[in-house]
Coordinates of C-alpha atoms and ligand atoms in Angstrom, one line a residue:
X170 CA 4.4 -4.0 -34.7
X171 CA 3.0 -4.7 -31.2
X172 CA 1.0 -2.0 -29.4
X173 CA 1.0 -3.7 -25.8
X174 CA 2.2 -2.0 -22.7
X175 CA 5.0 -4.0 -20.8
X176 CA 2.2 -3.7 -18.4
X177 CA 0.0 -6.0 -20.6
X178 CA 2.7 -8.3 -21.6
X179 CA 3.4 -9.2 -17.9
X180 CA -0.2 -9.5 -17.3
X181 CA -0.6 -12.0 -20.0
X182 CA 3.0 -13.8 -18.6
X183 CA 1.7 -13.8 -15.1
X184 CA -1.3 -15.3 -13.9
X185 CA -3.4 -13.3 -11.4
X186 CA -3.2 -14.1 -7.8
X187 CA -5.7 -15.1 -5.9
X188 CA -5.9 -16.6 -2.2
X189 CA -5.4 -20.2 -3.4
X190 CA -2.1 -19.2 -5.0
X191 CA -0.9 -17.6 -1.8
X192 CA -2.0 -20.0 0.2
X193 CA -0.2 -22.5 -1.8
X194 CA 2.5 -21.1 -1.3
X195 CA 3.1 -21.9 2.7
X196 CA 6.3 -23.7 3.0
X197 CA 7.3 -23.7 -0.8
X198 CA 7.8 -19.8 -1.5
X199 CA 7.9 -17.0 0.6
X200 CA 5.2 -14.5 0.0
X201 CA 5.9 -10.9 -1.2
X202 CA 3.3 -8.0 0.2
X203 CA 4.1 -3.9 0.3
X204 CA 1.3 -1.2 0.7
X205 CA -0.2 0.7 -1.6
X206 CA -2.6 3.9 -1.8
X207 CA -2.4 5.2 -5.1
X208 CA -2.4 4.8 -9.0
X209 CA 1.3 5.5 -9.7
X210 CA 2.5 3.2 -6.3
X211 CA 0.3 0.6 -6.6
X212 CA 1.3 0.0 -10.3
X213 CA 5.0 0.1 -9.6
X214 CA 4.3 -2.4 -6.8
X215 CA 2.3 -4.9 -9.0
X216 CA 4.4 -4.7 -12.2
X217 CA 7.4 -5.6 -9.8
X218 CA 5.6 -8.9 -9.5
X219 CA 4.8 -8.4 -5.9
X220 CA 2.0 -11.1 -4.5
X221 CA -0.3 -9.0 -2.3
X222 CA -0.9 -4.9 -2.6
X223 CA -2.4 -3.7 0.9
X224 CA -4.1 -0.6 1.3
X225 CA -3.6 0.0 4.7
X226 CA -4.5 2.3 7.5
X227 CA -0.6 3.5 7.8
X228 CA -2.2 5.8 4.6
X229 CA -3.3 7.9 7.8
X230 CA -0.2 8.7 9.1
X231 CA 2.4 8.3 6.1
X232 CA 0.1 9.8 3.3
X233 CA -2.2 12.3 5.2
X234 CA 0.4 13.2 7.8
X235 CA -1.7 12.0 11.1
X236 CA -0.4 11.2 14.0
X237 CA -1.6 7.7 14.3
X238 CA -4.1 5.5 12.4
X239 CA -7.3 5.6 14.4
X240 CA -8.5 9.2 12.7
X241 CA -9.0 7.3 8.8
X242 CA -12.2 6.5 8.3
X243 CA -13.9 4.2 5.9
X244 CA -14.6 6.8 2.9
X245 CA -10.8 7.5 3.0
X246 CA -9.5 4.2 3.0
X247 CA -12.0 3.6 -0.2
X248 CA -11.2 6.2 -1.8
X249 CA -7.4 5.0 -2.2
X250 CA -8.6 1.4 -2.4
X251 CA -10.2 2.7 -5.6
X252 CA -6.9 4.7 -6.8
X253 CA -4.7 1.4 -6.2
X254 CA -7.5 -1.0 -7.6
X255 CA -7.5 0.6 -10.5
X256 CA -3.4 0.1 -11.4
X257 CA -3.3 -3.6 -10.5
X258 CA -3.3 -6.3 -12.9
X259 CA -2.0 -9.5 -10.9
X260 CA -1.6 -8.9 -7.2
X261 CA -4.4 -9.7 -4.5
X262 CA -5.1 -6.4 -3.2
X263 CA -6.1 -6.5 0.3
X264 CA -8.1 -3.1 2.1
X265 CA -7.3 -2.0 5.6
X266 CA -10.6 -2.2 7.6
X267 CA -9.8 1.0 9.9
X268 CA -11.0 1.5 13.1
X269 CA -14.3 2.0 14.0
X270 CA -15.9 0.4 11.1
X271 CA -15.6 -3.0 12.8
X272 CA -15.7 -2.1 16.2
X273 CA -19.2 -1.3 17.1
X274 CA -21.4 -3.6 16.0
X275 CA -21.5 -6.7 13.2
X276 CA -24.1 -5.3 11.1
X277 CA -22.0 -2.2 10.9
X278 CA -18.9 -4.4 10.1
X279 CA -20.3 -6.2 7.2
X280 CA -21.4 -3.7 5.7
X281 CA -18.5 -1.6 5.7
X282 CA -16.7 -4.8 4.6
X283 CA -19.0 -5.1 1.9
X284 CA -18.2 -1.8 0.6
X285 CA -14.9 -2.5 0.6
X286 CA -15.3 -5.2 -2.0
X287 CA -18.6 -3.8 -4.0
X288 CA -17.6 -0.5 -4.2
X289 CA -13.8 -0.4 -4.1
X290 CA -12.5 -3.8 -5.9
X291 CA -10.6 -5.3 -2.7
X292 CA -10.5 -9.0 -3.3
X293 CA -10.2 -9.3 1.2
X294 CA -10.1 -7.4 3.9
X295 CA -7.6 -7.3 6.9
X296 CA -9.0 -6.7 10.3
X297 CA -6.9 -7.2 13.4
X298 CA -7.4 -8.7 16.6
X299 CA -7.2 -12.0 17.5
X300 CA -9.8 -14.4 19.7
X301 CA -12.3 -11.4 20.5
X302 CA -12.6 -11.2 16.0
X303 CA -13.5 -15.0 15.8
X304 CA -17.6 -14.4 15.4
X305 CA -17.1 -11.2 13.0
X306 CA -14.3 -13.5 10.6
X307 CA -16.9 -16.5 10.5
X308 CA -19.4 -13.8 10.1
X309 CA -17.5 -11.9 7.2
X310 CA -16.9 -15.2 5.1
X311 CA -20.5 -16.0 5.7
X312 CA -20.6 -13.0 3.6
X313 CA -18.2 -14.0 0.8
X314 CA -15.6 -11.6 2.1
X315 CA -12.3 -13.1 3.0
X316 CA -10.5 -12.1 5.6
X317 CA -6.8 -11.4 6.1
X318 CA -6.0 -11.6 10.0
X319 CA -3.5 -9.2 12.3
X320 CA -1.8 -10.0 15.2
X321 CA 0.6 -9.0 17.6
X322 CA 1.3 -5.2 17.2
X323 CA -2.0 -3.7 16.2
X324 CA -1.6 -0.4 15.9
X325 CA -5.2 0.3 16.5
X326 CA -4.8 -1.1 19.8
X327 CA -2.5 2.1 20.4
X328 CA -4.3 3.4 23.2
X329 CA -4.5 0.4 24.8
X330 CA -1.2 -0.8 24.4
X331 CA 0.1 2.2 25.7
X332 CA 2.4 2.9 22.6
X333 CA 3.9 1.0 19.8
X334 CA 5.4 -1.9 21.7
X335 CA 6.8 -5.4 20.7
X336 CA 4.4 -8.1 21.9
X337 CA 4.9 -11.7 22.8
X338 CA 8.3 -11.2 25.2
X339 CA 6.6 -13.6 28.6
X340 CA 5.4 -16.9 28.4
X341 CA 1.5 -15.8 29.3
X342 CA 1.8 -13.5 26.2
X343 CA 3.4 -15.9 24.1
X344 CA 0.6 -18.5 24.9
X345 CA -1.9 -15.9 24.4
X346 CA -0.5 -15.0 21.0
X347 CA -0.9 -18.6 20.0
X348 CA -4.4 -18.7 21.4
X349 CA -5.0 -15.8 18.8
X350 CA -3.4 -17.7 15.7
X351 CA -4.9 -21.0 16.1
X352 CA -8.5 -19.0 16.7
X353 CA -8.3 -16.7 13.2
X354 CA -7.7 -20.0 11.5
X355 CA -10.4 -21.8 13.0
X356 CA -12.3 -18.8 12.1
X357 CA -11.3 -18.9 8.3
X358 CA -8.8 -16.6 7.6
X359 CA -6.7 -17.2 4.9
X360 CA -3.8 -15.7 5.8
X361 CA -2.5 -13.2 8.8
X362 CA -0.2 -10.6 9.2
X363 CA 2.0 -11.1 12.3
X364 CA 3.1 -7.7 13.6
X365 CA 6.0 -6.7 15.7
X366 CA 7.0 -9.9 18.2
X367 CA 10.1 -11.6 18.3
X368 CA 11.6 -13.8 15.4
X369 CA 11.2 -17.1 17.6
X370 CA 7.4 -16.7 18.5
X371 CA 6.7 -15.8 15.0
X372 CA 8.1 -18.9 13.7
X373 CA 6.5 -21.2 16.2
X374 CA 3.0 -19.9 15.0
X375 CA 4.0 -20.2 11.5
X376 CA 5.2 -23.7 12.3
X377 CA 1.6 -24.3 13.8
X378 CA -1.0 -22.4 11.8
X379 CA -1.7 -24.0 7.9
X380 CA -2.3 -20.4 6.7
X381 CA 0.4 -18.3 5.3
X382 CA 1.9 -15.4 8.1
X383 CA 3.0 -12.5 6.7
X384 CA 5.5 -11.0 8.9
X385 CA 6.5 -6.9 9.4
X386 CA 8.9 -7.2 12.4
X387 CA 8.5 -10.8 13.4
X388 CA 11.5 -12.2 11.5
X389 CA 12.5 -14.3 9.2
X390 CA 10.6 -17.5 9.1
X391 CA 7.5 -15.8 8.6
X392 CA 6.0 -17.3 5.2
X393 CA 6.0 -13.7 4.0
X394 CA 6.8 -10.2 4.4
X395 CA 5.2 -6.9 4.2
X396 CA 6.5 -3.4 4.5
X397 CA 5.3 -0.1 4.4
X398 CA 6.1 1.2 1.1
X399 CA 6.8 5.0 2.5
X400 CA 9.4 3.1 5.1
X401 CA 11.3 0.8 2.8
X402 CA 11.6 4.1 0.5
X403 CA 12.6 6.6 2.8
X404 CA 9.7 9.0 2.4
X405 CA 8.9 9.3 5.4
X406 CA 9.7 11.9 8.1
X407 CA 9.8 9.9 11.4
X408 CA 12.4 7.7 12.6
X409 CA 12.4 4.2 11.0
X410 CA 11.6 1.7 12.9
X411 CA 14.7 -1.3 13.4
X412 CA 12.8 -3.7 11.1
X413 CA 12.4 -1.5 8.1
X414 CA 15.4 -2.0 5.5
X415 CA 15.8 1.2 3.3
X416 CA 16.2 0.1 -0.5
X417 CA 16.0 3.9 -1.8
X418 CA 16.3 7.0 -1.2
X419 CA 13.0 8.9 -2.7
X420 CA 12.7 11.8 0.3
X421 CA 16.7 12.4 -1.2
X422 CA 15.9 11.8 -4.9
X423 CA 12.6 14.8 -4.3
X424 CA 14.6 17.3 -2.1
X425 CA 17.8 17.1 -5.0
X426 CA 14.7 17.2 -8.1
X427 CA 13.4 20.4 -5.8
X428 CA 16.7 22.1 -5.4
X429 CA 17.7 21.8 -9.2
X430 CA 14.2 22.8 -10.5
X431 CA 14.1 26.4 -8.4
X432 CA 17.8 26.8 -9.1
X433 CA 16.9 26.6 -12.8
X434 CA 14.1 28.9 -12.3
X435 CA 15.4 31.7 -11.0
X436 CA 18.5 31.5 -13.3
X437 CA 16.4 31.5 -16.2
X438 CA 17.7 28.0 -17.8
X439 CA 14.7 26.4 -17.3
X440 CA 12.8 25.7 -19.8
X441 CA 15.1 25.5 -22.3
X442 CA 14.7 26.3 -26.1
X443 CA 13.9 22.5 -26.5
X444 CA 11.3 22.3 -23.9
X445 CA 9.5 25.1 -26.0
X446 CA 7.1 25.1 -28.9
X447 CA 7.6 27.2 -32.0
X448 CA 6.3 28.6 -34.7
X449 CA 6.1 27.0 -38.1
X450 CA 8.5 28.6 -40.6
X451 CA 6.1 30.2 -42.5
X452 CA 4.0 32.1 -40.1
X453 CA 7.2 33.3 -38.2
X454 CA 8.8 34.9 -41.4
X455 CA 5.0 36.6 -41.5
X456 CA 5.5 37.4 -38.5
X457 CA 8.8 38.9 -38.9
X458 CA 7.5 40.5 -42.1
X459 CA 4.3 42.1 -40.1
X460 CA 7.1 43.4 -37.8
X461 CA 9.3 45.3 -40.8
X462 CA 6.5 46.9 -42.0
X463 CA 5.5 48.4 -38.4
X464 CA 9.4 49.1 -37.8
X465 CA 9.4 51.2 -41.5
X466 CA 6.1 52.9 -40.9
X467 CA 7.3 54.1 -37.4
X468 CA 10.3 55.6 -39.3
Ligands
KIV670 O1 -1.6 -0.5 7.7 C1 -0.6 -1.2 7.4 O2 0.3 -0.7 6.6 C2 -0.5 -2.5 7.9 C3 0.8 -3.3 7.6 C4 2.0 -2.7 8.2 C5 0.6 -4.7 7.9 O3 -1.3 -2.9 8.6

């Protein structure tokens, strides 16, 4: 009789992935990424064979219920690096670097990076930006710390953007956005998440980079996709945005769990006489015994 988990037996089935596997597979497979910030999530993700677990900073506003994802700071992001680390087997598992802790200087980069890796188990980290990050990438795989790049929408450009807007719609942004693809792979990324532009621009930089783009919101012909786990479940409370296909219900699947759980409470059929412990025989009938003799004496 075997004692393995079906977690084990996969593990053994599958081999781990690693950034050569993913970048190996550019034009032969697509690439399969979701994020993850805890134990339970992260190990539902990476038994479901997914390629790449990413921590990321949308653990601000769809885990600790911020508005955006500039207030997470580098403690919080490693904490749940930690959490999903410790479920995964076979995925790569990519941290978030949030903002600020690459911002301000390079020493202050690296060595947040470095904790990232040292202290939380990431095998890369994602930073976004595109041109203006070329001396930090070269800088952070001078350090052994590969890099996952982020373009287009960056939500920590929120402020300056002026909102959550699709990027690459005129020609002087479209160049621009090319500009920023063919510069992360100079730097030495080894793969880049392209955010919220149209399908077509999308696939002309993942026609012209050799690294693997991993699209959210930038079409199909990206050599990957990611989602945010919260989104593509439905537990979320905000409006979804168009690119997000809902595959469950969980936010439905709670509320119903919720509902039936107080309704049992309060009309006592919860817990049941199977979801209780009981005596053994022997010291209820002394029990019942003890309780005679009381009964007889009181008489
Ligand atoms: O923080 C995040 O979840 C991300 C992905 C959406 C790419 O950066």
């Amino acid at each position: 009789m075997s004692f393995t988990s079906s977690h084990e037996q996969q593990e053994s089935s599958r081999p781990k992935i690693t950034l050569q596997s993913i970048q190996q597979k550019k034009g032969k497979q697509r690439i399969t990424c979701l994020t993850a910030y805890d134990y339970p999530t992260a190990r539902l993700v990476d038994e479901a064979g997914i390629d790449i677990v990413l921590v990321g900073d949308s653990l601000s506003m769809v885990v600790l219920g911020q508005e955006n994802t500039l207030a997470i700071t580098v403690d919080e992001m490693l904490h749940h690096t930690r959490a999903a680390r410790r479920a995964v087997r076979r995925a790569l598992v990519i941290a978030d670097m949030p903002y600020g802790s690459y911002h301000l200087s390079s020493e202050d980069a690296l060595r947040n990076a470095a904790r990232f890796i040292k202290e939380a188990g990431a095998e890369a980290v994602k930073v976004e930006g595109g041109e203006k990050r070329v001396g930090l990438i070269s800088r952070l795989r001078d350090a052994e710390i590969p890099v996952m790049g982020h373009i287009g929408l960056t939500p920590q450009s929120l402020l300056l953007m002026g909102g959550y807007k699709v990027q690459g719609r005129t020609l002087g942004d479209i160049e621009q956005l090319m500009r920023d693809a063919v510069a992360l792979e100079r730097a030495g990324v080894f793969c880049m998440v392209l955010e919220g532009m149209p399908r077509e621009v999308a696939a002309m930089i993942t026609a012209e980079v050799h690294v693997p783009t991993i699209g959210i919101g930038a079409g199909p012909e990206c050599d990957g996709q990611v989602l945010v786990l919260h989104d593509m479940l439905n537990l979320t409370f905000a409006p979804h945005a168009k690119f997000v296909r809902q595959y469950a219900d969980v936010a439905g699947n709670i509320r119903q769990a919720l509902e039936s759980y107080k309704a049992d409470v309060e009309a006592g059929t919860f817990p049941g006489d199977q979801e209780s412990y009981h005596l053994p025989a022997d010291t209820r009938s002394a029990l019942e015994h003890i309780s005679e003799r009381k009964r007889a004496l009181r008489k």
